[in-house]
PDB file of C-alpha atoms in Angstrom:
ATOM      1  CA  ALA A  65     199.842 114.799 -61.358  1.00 28.00           C
ATOM      2  CA  ILE A  66     199.114 111.936 -58.947  1.00 32.00           C
ATOM      3  CA  THR A  67     195.522 111.283 -57.594  1.00 38.00           C
ATOM      4  CA  LEU A  68     194.458 112.199 -54.236  1.00 42.00           C
ATOM      5  CA  LEU A  69     194.802 108.489 -53.042  1.00 42.00           C
ATOM      6  CA  THR A  70     198.288 106.744 -52.391  1.00 39.00           C
ATOM      7  CA  SER A  71     199.374 103.353 -52.330  1.00 37.00           C
ATOM      8  CA  ALA A  72     200.951 101.906 -48.854  1.00 35.00           C
ATOM      9  CA  SER A  73     204.356 102.125 -50.800  1.00 33.00           C
ATOM     10  CA  VAL A  74     204.187 105.594 -50.984  1.00 38.00           C
ATOM     11  CA  THR A  75     205.172 107.990 -47.907  1.00 40.00           C
ATOM     12  CA  VAL A  76     204.626 111.772 -48.057  1.00 44.00           C
ATOM     13  CA  MET A  77     204.728 114.269 -45.295  1.00 51.00           C
ATOM     14  CA  ALA A  78     202.114 116.620 -44.871  1.00 53.00           C
ATOM     15  CA  ALA A  79     204.442 119.542 -43.777  1.00 53.00           C
ATOM     16  CA  SER A  80     205.846 119.433 -47.363  1.00 76.00           C
ATOM     17  CA  TYR A  81     202.715 120.612 -49.035  1.00 86.00           C
ATOM     18  CA  SER A  82     203.362 124.425 -50.039  1.00 88.00           C
ATOM     19  CA  ASP A  83     199.643 125.331 -49.779  1.00 89.00           C
ATOM     20  CA  LEU A  84     198.542 123.464 -46.950  1.00 89.00           C
ATOM     21  CA  LYS A  85     199.785 126.042 -43.914  1.00 89.00           C
ATOM     22  CA  GLY A  86     196.943 127.952 -42.550  1.00 90.00           C
ATOM     23  CA  HIS A  87     194.074 126.383 -44.432  1.00 91.00           C
ATOM     24  CA  TRP A  88     190.876 125.617 -42.212  1.00 92.00           C
ATOM     25  CA  ALA A  89     191.451 121.759 -43.265  1.00 91.00           C
ATOM     26  CA  GLU A  90     195.195 121.665 -42.407  1.00 91.00           C
ATOM     27  CA  SER A  91     194.772 119.088 -39.588  1.00 92.00           C
ATOM     28  CA  TYR A  92     192.537 116.928 -41.317  1.00 93.00           C
ATOM     29  CA  ILE A  93     194.846 116.555 -44.440  1.00 91.00           C
ATOM     30  CA  THR A  94     197.732 116.231 -42.129  1.00 90.00           C
ATOM     31  CA  GLU A  95     196.255 113.359 -40.548  1.00 91.00           C
ATOM     32  CA  LEU A  96     195.047 111.410 -43.476  1.00 89.00           C
ATOM     33  CA  SER A  97     198.546 112.002 -45.049  1.00 87.00           C
ATOM     34  CA  ASP A  98     200.212 110.536 -41.948  1.00 87.00           C
ATOM     35  CA  LEU A  99     197.789 107.589 -41.950  1.00 86.00           C
ATOM     36  CA  GLY A 100     198.655 106.807 -45.680  1.00 82.00           C
ATOM     37  CA  TYR A 101     195.467 107.880 -46.941  1.00 84.00           C
ATOM     38  CA  LEU A 102     196.424 110.551 -49.375  1.00 82.00           C
ATOM     39  CA  THR A 103     199.277 112.358 -51.149  1.00 80.00           C
ATOM     40  CA  GLY A 104     199.578 115.604 -53.131  1.00 82.00           C
ATOM     41  CA  TYR A 105     200.919 116.590 -56.644  1.00 85.00           C
ATOM     42  CA  THR A 106     204.105 116.487 -58.244  1.00 86.00           C
ATOM     43  CA  ASP A 107     204.543 120.309 -57.761  1.00 89.00           C
ATOM     44  CA  GLY A 108     204.455 119.787 -53.880  1.00 88.00           C
ATOM     45  CA  THR A 109     200.761 120.998 -53.294  1.00 89.00           C
ATOM     46  CA  VAL A 110     197.898 119.344 -52.205  1.00 89.00           C
ATOM     47  CA  LYS A 111     195.311 121.506 -53.886  1.00 89.00           C
ATOM     48  CA  LEU A 112     192.606 121.476 -51.002  1.00 88.00           C
ATOM     49  CA  ASN A 113     189.946 123.233 -53.078  1.00 91.00           C
ATOM     50  CA  LYS A 114     190.294 121.108 -55.879  1.00 93.00           C
ATOM     51  CA  THR A 115     187.141 118.868 -56.289  1.00 95.00           C
ATOM     52  CA  ILE A 116     187.127 115.048 -55.824  1.00 95.00           C
ATOM     53  CA  THR A 117     185.912 112.824 -58.295  1.00 96.00           C
ATOM     54  CA  ALA A 118     183.562 110.034 -57.627  1.00 97.00           C
ATOM     55  CA  CYS A 119     186.161 107.534 -58.243  1.00 96.00           C
ATOM     56  CA  GLU A 120     188.633 109.046 -55.957  1.00 94.00           C
ATOM     57  CA  ALA A 121     185.995 109.100 -53.276  1.00 95.00           C
ATOM     58  CA  ILE A 122     185.017 105.564 -53.500  1.00 96.00           C
ATOM     59  CA  ALA A 123     188.768 104.492 -53.239  1.00 94.00           C
ATOM     60  CA  LEU A 124     189.100 106.680 -50.135  1.00 93.00           C
ATOM     61  CA  LEU A 125     186.218 105.400 -48.707  1.00 95.00           C
ATOM     62  CA  SER A 126     187.749 102.011 -49.292  1.00 95.00           C
ATOM     63  CA  ARG A 127     190.524 102.632 -46.963  1.00 91.00           C
ATOM     64  CA  PHE A 128     188.163 102.102 -43.906  1.00 91.00           C
ATOM     65  CA  TYR A 129     188.621  98.406 -44.611  1.00 92.00           C
ATOM     66  CA  SER A 130     191.735  96.268 -44.072  1.00 89.00           C
ATOM     67  CA  VAL A 131     191.464  92.599 -45.142  1.00 91.00           C
ATOM     68  CA  GLU A 132     193.994  89.792 -45.158  1.00 94.00           C
ATOM     69  CA  GLU A 133     195.595  88.806 -48.491  1.00 94.00           C
ATOM     70  CA  ASP A 134     193.453  85.386 -48.845  1.00 95.00           C
ATOM     71  CA  VAL A 135     190.170  87.405 -48.273  1.00 95.00           C
ATOM     72  CA  ALA A 136     191.381  90.160 -50.803  1.00 95.00           C
ATOM     73  CA  GLN A 137     191.787  87.400 -53.406  1.00 96.00           C
ATOM     74  CA  TRP A 138     188.360  85.983 -52.607  1.00 97.00           C
ATOM     75  CA  ILE A 139     186.896  89.698 -53.006  1.00 97.00           C
ATOM     76  CA  HIS A 140     188.629  89.701 -56.343  1.00 97.00           C
ATOM     77  CA  GLU A 141     187.244  86.406 -57.426  1.00 97.00           C
ATOM     78  CA  ASP A 142     183.688  87.779 -56.584  1.00 97.00           C
ATOM     79  CA  TYR A 143     184.066  91.135 -58.167  1.00 98.00           C
ATOM     80  CA  GLY A 144     186.978  91.342 -60.293  1.00 97.00           C
ATOM     81  CA  ASP A 145     185.492  90.219 -63.819  1.00 97.00           C
ATOM     82  CA  PHE A 146     182.548  92.789 -63.228  1.00 97.00           C
ATOM     83  CA  VAL A 147     185.052  95.646 -62.515  1.00 97.00           C
ATOM     84  CA  GLU A 148     187.127  94.696 -65.515  1.00 97.00           C
ATOM     85  CA  THR A 149     184.125  94.567 -67.626  1.00 96.00           C
ATOM     86  CA  TYR A 150     182.220  97.723 -66.801  1.00 96.00           C
ATOM     87  CA  ILE A 151     185.051 100.145 -65.252  1.00 96.00           C
ATOM     88  CA  ASP A 152     187.383 102.064 -67.792  1.00 96.00           C
ATOM     89  CA  PRO A 153     190.673 100.812 -67.997  1.00 97.00           C
ATOM     90  CA  ASN A 154     192.219 104.330 -67.097  1.00 96.00           C
ATOM     91  CA  LEU A 155     190.753 103.680 -63.771  1.00 97.00           C
ATOM     92  CA  SER A 156     192.778 100.571 -63.347  1.00 96.00           C
ATOM     93  CA  TRP A 157     194.590 102.157 -60.502  1.00 95.00           C
ATOM     94  CA  ALA A 158     191.333 101.786 -58.292  1.00 96.00           C
ATOM     95  CA  TYR A 159     189.913  98.474 -59.215  1.00 97.00           C
ATOM     96  CA  ASP A 160     190.977  96.958 -56.027  1.00 96.00           C
ATOM     97  CA  GLU A 161     189.254  99.628 -54.231  1.00 96.00           C
ATOM     98  CA  ILE A 162     186.184  99.422 -56.057  1.00 97.00           C
ATOM     99  CA  GLU A 163     186.002  95.880 -55.471  1.00 97.00           C
ATOM    100  CA  MET A 164     186.328  96.392 -51.823  1.00 97.00           C
ATOM    101  CA  CYS A 165     183.620  98.841 -52.060  1.00 97.00           C
ATOM    102  CA  LEU A 166     181.046  96.269 -53.561  1.00 98.00           C
ATOM    103  CA  ALA A 167     182.038  93.508 -51.136  1.00 97.00           C
ATOM    104  CA  ALA A 168     181.586  96.080 -48.098  1.00 96.00           C
ATOM    105  CA  GLY A 169     178.160  97.278 -49.498  1.00 96.00           C
ATOM    106  CA  ILE A 170     179.356 100.855 -49.907  1.00 97.00           C
ATOM    107  CA  LEU A 171     177.882 100.756 -53.491  1.00 95.00           C
ATOM    108  CA  SER A 172     176.114  98.056 -55.571  1.00 96.00           C
ATOM    109  CA  GLU A 173     177.102  96.928 -59.211  1.00 97.00           C
ATOM    110  CA  LYS A 174     173.780  98.891 -60.405  1.00 96.00           C
ATOM    111  CA  GLU A 175     174.986 102.052 -58.883  1.00 96.00           C
ATOM    112  CA  LEU A 176     178.449 101.625 -59.943  1.00 96.00           C
ATOM    113  CA  ARG A 177     177.410 100.974 -63.705  1.00 94.00           C
ATOM    114  CA  SER A 178     175.347 104.192 -63.545  1.00 94.00           C
ATOM    115  CA  LEU A 179     177.887 106.483 -61.712  1.00 96.00           C
ATOM    116  CA  ARG A 180     180.146 108.877 -63.715  1.00 96.00           C
ATOM    117  CA  LEU A 181     183.357 107.957 -62.279  1.00 97.00           C
ATOM    118  CA  THR A 182     185.402 110.730 -63.450  1.00 97.00           C
ATOM    119  CA  ALA A 183     183.008 113.227 -62.761  1.00 97.00           C
ATOM    120  CA  PRO A 184     183.226 115.265 -59.328  1.00 97.00           C
ATOM    121  CA  ILE A 185     180.865 113.832 -56.492  1.00 97.00           C
ATOM    122  CA  GLU A 186     178.122 115.703 -54.999  1.00 97.00           C
ATOM    123  CA  LYS A 187     178.090 116.218 -51.279  1.00 97.00           C
ATOM    124  CA  GLU A 188     174.744 114.095 -50.500  1.00 96.00           C
ATOM    125  CA  LEU A 189     175.870 110.887 -52.659  1.00 97.00           C
ATOM    126  CA  LEU A 190     179.172 111.085 -50.720  1.00 97.00           C
ATOM    127  CA  SER A 191     177.363 111.130 -47.497  1.00 97.00           C
ATOM    128  CA  VAL A 192     175.348 108.213 -48.377  1.00 97.00           C
ATOM    129  CA  LEU A 193     178.417 106.197 -49.392  1.00 98.00           C
ATOM    130  CA  LEU A 194     180.106 107.498 -46.178  1.00 98.00           C
ATOM    131  CA  VAL A 195     177.267 106.159 -44.062  1.00 97.00           C
ATOM    132  CA  ARG A 196     177.532 102.711 -45.825  1.00 97.00           C
ATOM    133  CA  ALA A 197     181.005 102.640 -44.985  1.00 96.00           C
ATOM    134  CA  LEU A 198     180.577 103.373 -41.278  1.00 96.00           C
ATOM    135  CA  GLN A 199     178.060 100.511 -41.593  1.00 95.00           C
ATOM    136  CA  LEU A 200     175.219 103.020 -40.078  1.00 96.00           C
ATOM    137  CA  THR A 201     172.546 102.167 -42.764  1.00 95.00           C
ATOM    138  CA  ASP A 202     170.051 101.076 -40.422  1.00 95.00           C
ATOM    139  CA  GLU A 203     170.316 103.752 -38.200  1.00 94.00           C
ATOM    140  CA  ALA A 204     169.613 106.091 -40.968  1.00 94.00           C
ATOM    141  CA  ALA A 205     166.672 104.077 -41.957  1.00 93.00           C
ATOM    142  CA  GLU A 206     165.340 104.146 -38.271  1.00 93.00           C
ATOM    143  CA  LEU A 207     165.585 107.989 -38.438  1.00 90.00           C
ATOM    144  CA  VAL A 208     163.434 108.003 -41.552  1.00 87.00           C
ATOM    145  CA  GLU A 209     160.754 105.893 -39.826  1.00 87.00           C
ATOM    146  CA  GLU A 210     161.017 108.130 -37.146  1.00 86.00           C
ATOM    147  CA  GLY A 211     160.217 111.113 -39.359  1.00 83.00           C
ATOM    148  CA  VAL A 212     163.658 112.843 -39.130  1.00 80.00           C
ATOM    149  CA  GLU A 213     163.758 116.557 -39.512  1.00 84.00           C
ATOM    150  CA  LEU A 214     166.782 118.224 -40.676  1.00 92.00           C
ATOM    151  CA  THR A 215     167.191 121.875 -39.880  1.00 94.00           C
ATOM    152  CA  PHE A 216     169.372 122.959 -42.918  1.00 96.00           C
ATOM    153  CA  SER A 217     167.985 126.013 -44.595  1.00 96.00           C
ATOM    154  CA  ASP A 218     168.165 124.083 -48.039  1.00 96.00           C
ATOM    155  CA  THR A 219     166.844 120.638 -46.622  1.00 95.00           C
ATOM    156  CA  ASP A 220     164.135 120.689 -49.328  1.00 95.00           C
ATOM    157  CA  GLU A 221     166.842 120.219 -51.961  1.00 96.00           C
ATOM    158  CA  ILE A 222     168.161 116.908 -50.361  1.00 95.00           C
ATOM    159  CA  ALA A 223     166.694 113.758 -51.879  1.00 94.00           C
ATOM    160  CA  ALA A 224     164.001 112.346 -49.460  1.00 91.00           C
ATOM    161  CA  SER A 225     165.820 108.998 -49.606  1.00 91.00           C
ATOM    162  CA  TYR A 226     168.905 110.494 -48.428  1.00 94.00           C
ATOM    163  CA  ARG A 227     167.724 112.652 -45.381  1.00 94.00           C
ATOM    164  CA  GLY A 228     168.036 109.768 -42.988  1.00 95.00           C
ATOM    165  CA  HIS A 229     171.759 109.384 -44.217  1.00 96.00           C
ATOM    166  CA  ILE A 230     172.598 113.009 -43.479  1.00 96.00           C
ATOM    167  CA  ALA A 231     170.949 113.073 -40.178  1.00 96.00           C
ATOM    168  CA  VAL A 232     173.098 110.152 -38.983  1.00 96.00           C
ATOM    169  CA  LEU A 233     176.185 111.968 -40.020  1.00 97.00           C
ATOM    170  CA  VAL A 234     174.802 115.246 -38.307  1.00 96.00           C
ATOM    171  CA  ASN A 235     173.909 113.441 -35.004  1.00 93.00           C
ATOM    172  CA  ASN A 236     177.487 111.868 -34.847  1.00 94.00           C
ATOM    173  CA  GLY A 237     179.202 115.306 -35.585  1.00 93.00           C
ATOM    174  CA  ILE A 238     180.784 114.097 -38.890  1.00 95.00           C
ATOM    175  CA  ILE A 239     179.007 116.875 -40.996  1.00 94.00           C
ATOM    176  CA  GLU A 240     177.811 120.001 -40.392  1.00 91.00           C
ATOM    177  CA  GLY A 241     176.147 123.053 -42.388  1.00 91.00           C
ATOM    178  CA  ASN A 242     177.912 126.026 -43.671  1.00 91.00           C
ATOM    179  CA  ASP A 243     177.714 129.822 -42.153  1.00 92.00           C
ATOM    180  CA  LYS A 244     174.283 130.047 -43.856  1.00 95.00           C
ATOM    181  CA  ASN A 245     172.822 126.759 -42.388  1.00 95.00           C
ATOM    182  CA  GLN A 246     173.147 125.277 -45.704  1.00 96.00           C
ATOM    183  CA  PHE A 247     173.826 121.552 -46.586  1.00 96.00           C
ATOM    184  CA  THR A 248     174.463 122.266 -50.117  1.00 96.00           C
ATOM    185  CA  PRO A 249     173.720 118.808 -51.175  1.00 97.00           C
ATOM    186  CA  HIS A 250     174.468 119.227 -55.015  1.00 97.00           C
ATOM    187  CA  ALA A 251     177.758 121.009 -54.288  1.00 96.00           C
ATOM    188  CA  GLU A 252     180.755 119.362 -55.412  1.00 96.00           C
ATOM    189  CA  VAL A 253     182.987 118.288 -52.694  1.00 96.00           C
ATOM    190  CA  THR A 254     186.637 119.736 -52.331  1.00 94.00           C
ATOM    191  CA  ARG A 255     189.603 117.689 -50.953  1.00 92.00           C
ATOM    192  CA  GLY A 256     189.478 119.817 -47.837  1.00 93.00           C
ATOM    193  CA  VAL A 257     185.907 118.846 -47.222  1.00 94.00           C
ATOM    194  CA  VAL A 258     186.259 115.164 -48.058  1.00 94.00           C
ATOM    195  CA  ALA A 259     189.302 115.015 -45.772  1.00 94.00           C
ATOM    196  CA  ALA A 260     187.113 116.704 -42.681  1.00 94.00           C
ATOM    197  CA  MET A 261     184.403 113.930 -43.238  1.00 95.00           C
ATOM    198  CA  VAL A 262     186.673 111.024 -43.516  1.00 95.00           C
ATOM    199  CA  VAL A 263     188.678 112.038 -40.293  1.00 95.00           C
ATOM    200  CA  ARG A 264     185.551 112.737 -38.256  1.00 96.00           C
ATOM    201  CA  GLY A 265     184.299 109.205 -39.637  1.00 95.00           C
ATOM    202  CA  LEU A 266     187.520 107.584 -38.442  1.00 93.00           C
ATOM    203  CA  GLU A 267     187.143 109.201 -35.137  1.00 94.00           C
ATOM    204  CA  TYR A 268     183.531 107.866 -34.859  1.00 94.00           C
ATOM    205  CA  VAL A 269     184.811 104.397 -35.669  1.00 92.00           C
ATOM    206  CA  GLU A 270     187.408 104.836 -33.035  1.00 91.00           C
ATOM    207  CA  GLN A 271     184.954 106.079 -30.607  1.00 92.00           C
ATOM    208  CA  GLN A 272     182.814 103.044 -31.017  1.00 88.00           C
ATOM    209  CA  GLY A 273     185.855 100.560 -30.543  1.00 87.00           C
ATOM    210  CA  GLY A 274     186.246  99.766 -34.142  1.00 78.00           C
TER     211      GLY A 274
END
């Protein structure tokens, strides 16, 4: 099986995924596939209900950024040694993406060293990283200062330091609760859910002229 993410050299048509038709996330997966952000498995499925790992999530968020080759080389000079030293060689497929996320401030070296990259990522952590990718960290801090109040029935389960980030995403229509008005901060994130979050994030960027 190949990963959720694809290089620019691979072209996959979303319509070819045998398990896509009729799924609630069909439109999101289709858009990301058309953009070249993701691909499926060798058996012709995309497995929308399969969880996404922290490494896959980081690599996907790095796609918000595009730099010229010389800038990419500068980023590698700054972060390449760190990534090669501390990240498992089995994840070398994501080295460039990880370096990009470090350069963009999506996560820090300290956070990266403590993160289990091959484990499923929790929804609240993915939300925080997405806010950073969208460069909305200052807005999240402002909401905390203003005493933001989330209305999810499980708000108490969300880390206090993350609530401003969650509020930013809610306010911009990027995330929402489930049919029980739960955010489920510690739930593992499926491919369908992350596709929805990323597409809505891209729509926000476009609306802002980015």
